[in-house]
Amino acid sequence: MIQFVDLKAQHDSLQPALSETILRVIDQSAFIQGTDVGQFEASFAAICGVKHCVSCGNGTDALYIALRALGAGPGDEVITTSHSWISTSETITQTGAQVIFSDTDSFFTIDPDSIEKKITQRTVGVVAVHLYGQPADLDRISSLCERFGLWLIEDCAQAHLATWRGRAVGTFGDAAAFSFYPGKNLGAMGDAGCVVTRRDDIARFAMLFARHGGKGNHEIEGICSRMDTLQAAILNLKLPHLANWNRRRNAAAVRYHSLLSDVPEVVLPTVRDGADHAFHLYVVRARDRDRLRAYLTARGIPTGVHYSRPLPLLAAYARLGHKPEDFPVSSAHAAQVLSLPMHPFLTTEQQCAIASAIREFYSGEV
Ligand SMILES: *Cc1c(COP(=O)(O)O)cnc(C)c1O
């Protein structure tokens, strides 16, 4: 059985320690703000090489908290990518700011030229997404932000421990958001997320804001967004394996490349020069994508489409009145992208079967 993401294999590999950890948390019964939470925050900050990590309920909250910490609000414009999961843009709207979409480049990440064209007097910041695990063009994005006095938030939900010029993503912007949704490269057994930052002021605000603005004489009104002790304990157990799991994802990507590089109907993902890709997803651009996908599904090969529409063309953004021509690159990509099974426990045999089925589809095509 080929799985798109094989969480059971991951969890079986961690037994019996995983079950013991869960029983230990039940025994201690400090379900909110137990010692595992602070321990995870310290370990995750250390592994990323950043000063602060503030845990929270999920990756969407992490983005919202980071945006609020940077002061995004009514009257502001925040520029982000047209190709991502909706958390990236909906959290901008939640602050009261206006979301401004940019087109993407051949690596599926935000195009710096497109950012520059969208900057106005009202622009306050940029949210860049390291989509599929590939670092965005951080050199050019960082220098644009510097030149125009904009802050930068990195959406690292798909890119745990990916690096750019040897430095982990999440350390380049003013703040970064991570998700520990179960299927992410580092996943909890439910929802969890965090904000990381080198800035003391942002860490302090995030800590206050995510915990009701403090205790006793609450300094501000906040929200309730916390990482459960149980999730923190599970993440503490998994964190030492993350680098190795990412290596296994990269090895699987290399195998896909050698199995599929001579199939002309499929454009394989490339890694940006200077980047270390986390391969959260292995996304090809396939001719006749929807029929290929149906063919693979019928043969027991699960695939995904991330994502079928550029964000600005979703019904949720009809008010903006965008057309596909406004985002030529991401509109073309949305019609072609196909995510093949990708996880650290994928076997060579499974990948050979997937590649054979793809070849069969195109050779039988009329
Ligand atoms: C998963 C994801 C999020 C949101 O994370 P949740 O933990 O599900 O809230 C945000 N941005 C991107 C790009 C994601 O893939």
Tab-separated table of C-alpha atoms in Angstrom, residues 17-212:
chain	number	residue	atom	x	y	z
A	17	ALA	CA	9.106	5.600	23.453
A	18	LEU	CA	6.102	7.363	21.927
A	19	SER	CA	3.521	5.506	24.020
A	20	GLU	CA	5.649	5.912	27.132
A	21	THR	CA	5.840	9.664	26.530
A	22	ILE	CA	2.068	9.954	26.231
A	23	LEU	CA	1.547	7.910	29.403
A	24	ARG	CA	4.120	10.070	31.221
A	25	VAL	CA	2.202	13.252	30.301
A	26	ILE	CA	-1.042	11.695	31.547
A	27	ASP	CA	0.712	10.699	34.756
A	28	GLN	CA	2.021	14.254	35.279
A	29	SER	CA	-1.332	15.771	34.252
A	30	ALA	CA	0.020	19.293	33.566
A	31	PHE	CA	-1.751	19.562	30.239
A	32	ILE	CA	-1.258	23.297	29.652
A	33	GLN	CA	2.181	24.944	29.977
A	34	GLY	CA	3.796	21.792	31.369
A	35	THR	CA	7.594	21.550	31.353
A	36	ASP	CA	7.629	19.929	27.893
A	37	VAL	CA	6.366	23.173	26.330
A	38	GLY	CA	9.273	25.324	27.510
A	39	GLN	CA	11.671	22.519	26.668
A	40	PHE	CA	10.362	22.319	23.100
A	41	GLU	CA	10.555	26.100	22.658
A	42	ALA	CA	14.212	26.082	23.751
A	43	SER	CA	15.134	23.073	21.586
A	44	PHE	CA	13.374	24.336	18.476
A	45	ALA	CA	14.936	27.802	18.781
A	46	ALA	CA	18.350	26.152	19.176
A	47	ILE	CA	17.973	23.821	16.187
A	48	CYS	CA	16.869	26.737	13.974
A	49	GLY	CA	19.625	28.974	15.327
A	50	VAL	CA	17.269	31.752	16.416
A	51	LYS	CA	16.935	33.487	19.797
A	52	HIS	CA	13.226	33.015	20.566
A	53	CYS	CA	10.521	30.432	19.933
A	54	VAL	CA	6.990	31.113	21.176
A	55	SER	CA	4.712	28.101	20.873
A	56	CYS	CA	1.057	28.437	19.901
A	57	GLY	CA	-1.971	26.465	18.801
A	58	ASN	CA	-1.248	26.005	15.079
A	59	GLY	CA	0.601	27.495	12.122
A	60	THR	CA	-2.265	29.786	11.137
A	61	ASP	CA	-2.249	31.361	14.599
A	62	ALA	CA	1.553	31.681	14.337
A	63	LEU	CA	1.145	33.795	11.185
A	64	TYR	CA	-1.592	35.907	12.779
A	65	ILE	CA	0.434	36.442	15.962
A	66	ALA	CA	3.540	37.427	13.950
A	67	LEU	CA	1.501	39.868	11.839
A	68	ARG	CA	-0.026	41.455	14.943
A	69	ALA	CA	3.396	41.627	16.611
A	70	LEU	CA	4.647	43.612	13.613
A	71	GLY	CA	1.672	45.936	13.896
A	72	ALA	CA	-0.206	45.021	10.694
A	73	GLY	CA	-3.674	46.567	10.784
A	74	PRO	CA	-6.306	48.654	8.994
A	75	GLY	CA	-4.886	50.989	6.353
A	76	ASP	CA	-1.832	48.784	5.764
A	77	GLU	CA	-1.016	46.695	2.728
A	78	VAL	CA	0.850	43.396	3.108
A	79	ILE	CA	2.277	41.675	0.040
A	80	THR	CA	2.270	37.900	-0.226
A	81	THR	CA	2.420	35.096	-2.779
A	82	SER	CA	-0.449	34.054	-5.050
A	83	HIS	CA	0.482	30.364	-4.640
A	84	SER	CA	0.061	28.992	-1.121
A	85	TRP	CA	-2.366	27.602	1.406
A	86	ILE	CA	-5.026	30.139	2.433
A	87	SER	CA	-3.586	30.595	5.960
A	88	THR	CA	-0.906	32.796	4.399
A	89	SER	CA	-3.416	35.348	3.135
A	90	GLU	CA	-6.429	34.965	5.440
A	91	THR	CA	-4.354	35.944	8.468
A	92	ILE	CA	-3.368	39.207	6.744
A	93	THR	CA	-7.056	40.028	6.259
A	94	GLN	CA	-7.779	39.053	9.884
A	95	THR	CA	-5.513	41.871	11.092
A	96	GLY	CA	-7.577	44.406	9.133
A	97	ALA	CA	-4.778	44.964	6.605
A	98	GLN	CA	-5.284	44.587	2.860
A	99	VAL	CA	-3.697	41.513	1.256
A	100	ILE	CA	-1.842	42.267	-1.995
A	101	PHE	CA	-0.929	39.247	-4.104
A	102	SER	CA	2.293	38.790	-6.108
A	103	ASP	CA	3.007	36.275	-8.848
A	104	THR	CA	5.491	33.421	-8.383
A	105	ASP	CA	8.699	32.243	-10.065
A	106	SER	CA	9.754	28.928	-11.614
A	107	PHE	CA	10.460	27.552	-8.108
A	108	PHE	CA	6.795	28.144	-7.073
A	109	THR	CA	7.844	30.835	-4.565
A	110	ILE	CA	7.086	34.571	-4.565
A	111	ASP	CA	8.723	36.514	-7.424
A	112	PRO	CA	10.765	39.488	-6.113
A	113	ASP	CA	10.119	41.465	-9.346
A	114	SER	CA	6.404	41.062	-8.780
A	115	ILE	CA	6.775	42.221	-5.153
A	116	GLU	CA	8.564	45.385	-6.265
A	117	LYS	CA	5.758	46.263	-8.692
A	118	LYS	CA	3.163	46.013	-5.913
A	119	ILE	CA	4.869	48.242	-3.333
A	120	THR	CA	2.923	51.430	-2.527
A	121	GLN	CA	2.972	54.122	0.205
A	122	ARG	CA	0.761	51.820	2.274
A	123	THR	CA	2.922	48.707	2.057
A	124	VAL	CA	4.255	47.701	5.484
A	125	GLY	CA	5.593	44.198	4.977
A	126	VAL	CA	5.966	40.983	3.013
A	127	VAL	CA	4.956	37.425	3.898
A	128	ALA	CA	7.170	35.009	1.938
A	129	VAL	CA	6.358	31.290	1.872
A	130	HIS	CA	9.005	28.579	1.521
A	131	LEU	CA	6.555	26.522	-0.464
A	132	TYR	CA	6.874	22.725	-0.646
A	133	GLY	CA	10.054	23.077	1.490
A	134	GLN	CA	11.967	25.238	-1.018
A	135	PRO	CA	13.426	28.493	0.356
A	136	ALA	CA	12.089	31.571	-1.422
A	137	ASP	CA	14.634	33.946	-3.014
A	138	LEU	CA	15.702	35.333	0.365
A	139	ASP	CA	18.623	37.436	-0.941
A	140	ARG	CA	16.454	39.537	-3.197
A	141	ILE	CA	13.417	39.575	-0.894
A	142	SER	CA	15.520	40.682	2.096
A	143	SER	CA	17.230	43.443	0.137
A	144	LEU	CA	13.879	44.691	-1.234
A	145	CYS	CA	12.484	44.807	2.312
A	146	GLU	CA	15.531	46.698	3.495
A	147	ARG	CA	15.416	49.146	0.593
A	148	PHE	CA	11.724	49.982	1.108
A	149	GLY	CA	11.689	49.758	4.923
A	150	LEU	CA	9.363	46.747	5.015
A	151	TRP	CA	9.293	43.951	7.561
A	152	LEU	CA	9.501	40.310	6.462
A	153	ILE	CA	7.616	37.318	7.834
A	154	GLU	CA	8.665	33.866	6.646
A	155	ASP	CA	5.923	31.227	6.401
A	156	CYS	CA	7.984	28.133	7.211
A	157	ALA	CA	5.025	25.764	7.648
A	158	GLN	CA	6.407	23.471	4.905
A	159	ALA	CA	10.115	24.080	5.392
A	160	HIS	CA	11.384	22.926	8.809
A	161	LEU	CA	15.211	23.014	8.730
A	162	ALA	CA	15.438	23.948	5.064
A	163	THR	CA	18.456	26.216	4.663
A	164	TRP	CA	19.436	29.176	2.515
A	165	ARG	CA	23.201	29.673	2.114
A	166	GLY	CA	23.704	27.327	5.058
A	167	ARG	CA	21.369	29.135	7.453
A	168	ALA	CA	17.970	27.749	8.490
A	169	VAL	CA	14.876	29.420	7.098
A	170	GLY	CA	13.024	31.323	9.792
A	171	THR	CA	16.160	33.248	10.760
A	172	PHE	CA	16.081	35.743	7.878
A	173	GLY	CA	12.885	37.683	8.495
A	174	ASP	CA	11.692	39.743	11.452
A	175	ALA	CA	9.609	36.736	12.444
A	176	ALA	CA	8.688	33.312	11.083
A	177	ALA	CA	5.728	30.987	11.496
A	178	PHE	CA	5.924	27.194	11.750
A	179	SER	CA	3.147	24.610	11.702
A	180	PHE	CA	3.342	21.215	13.357
A	181	TYR	CA	0.185	19.903	11.701
A	182	PRO	CA	0.530	16.076	11.671
A	183	GLY	CA	1.526	15.798	8.000
A	184	LYS	CA	4.232	18.482	8.101
A	185	ASN	CA	7.936	17.519	8.177
A	186	LEU	CA	7.757	17.825	11.961
A	187	GLY	CA	4.213	16.955	13.004
A	188	ALA	CA	2.340	16.705	16.285
A	189	MET	CA	-0.648	14.396	16.934
A	190	GLY	CA	-3.064	17.237	16.470
A	191	ASP	CA	-2.599	20.965	15.939
A	192	ALA	CA	0.463	22.909	17.075
A	193	GLY	CA	2.619	25.772	15.819
A	194	CYS	CA	5.149	28.406	16.823
A	195	VAL	CA	6.581	31.818	16.042
A	196	VAL	CA	10.365	32.176	15.963
A	197	THR	CA	12.193	35.503	16.006
A	198	ARG	CA	15.538	37.064	16.837
A	199	ARG	CA	13.734	40.228	18.023
A	200	ASP	CA	13.060	40.539	21.779
A	201	ASP	CA	10.124	42.922	21.222
A	202	ILE	CA	8.339	40.506	18.889
A	203	ALA	CA	8.901	37.530	21.192
A	204	ARG	CA	7.547	39.504	24.132
A	205	PHE	CA	4.448	40.641	22.239
A	206	ALA	CA	3.812	37.143	20.861
A	207	MET	CA	4.033	35.629	24.334
A	208	LEU	CA	1.597	38.176	25.775
A	209	PHE	CA	-0.803	38.262	22.826
A	210	ALA	CA	-1.113	34.478	22.472
A	211	ARG	CA	-1.843	34.130	26.221
A	212	HIS	CA	-4.712	36.611	26.746
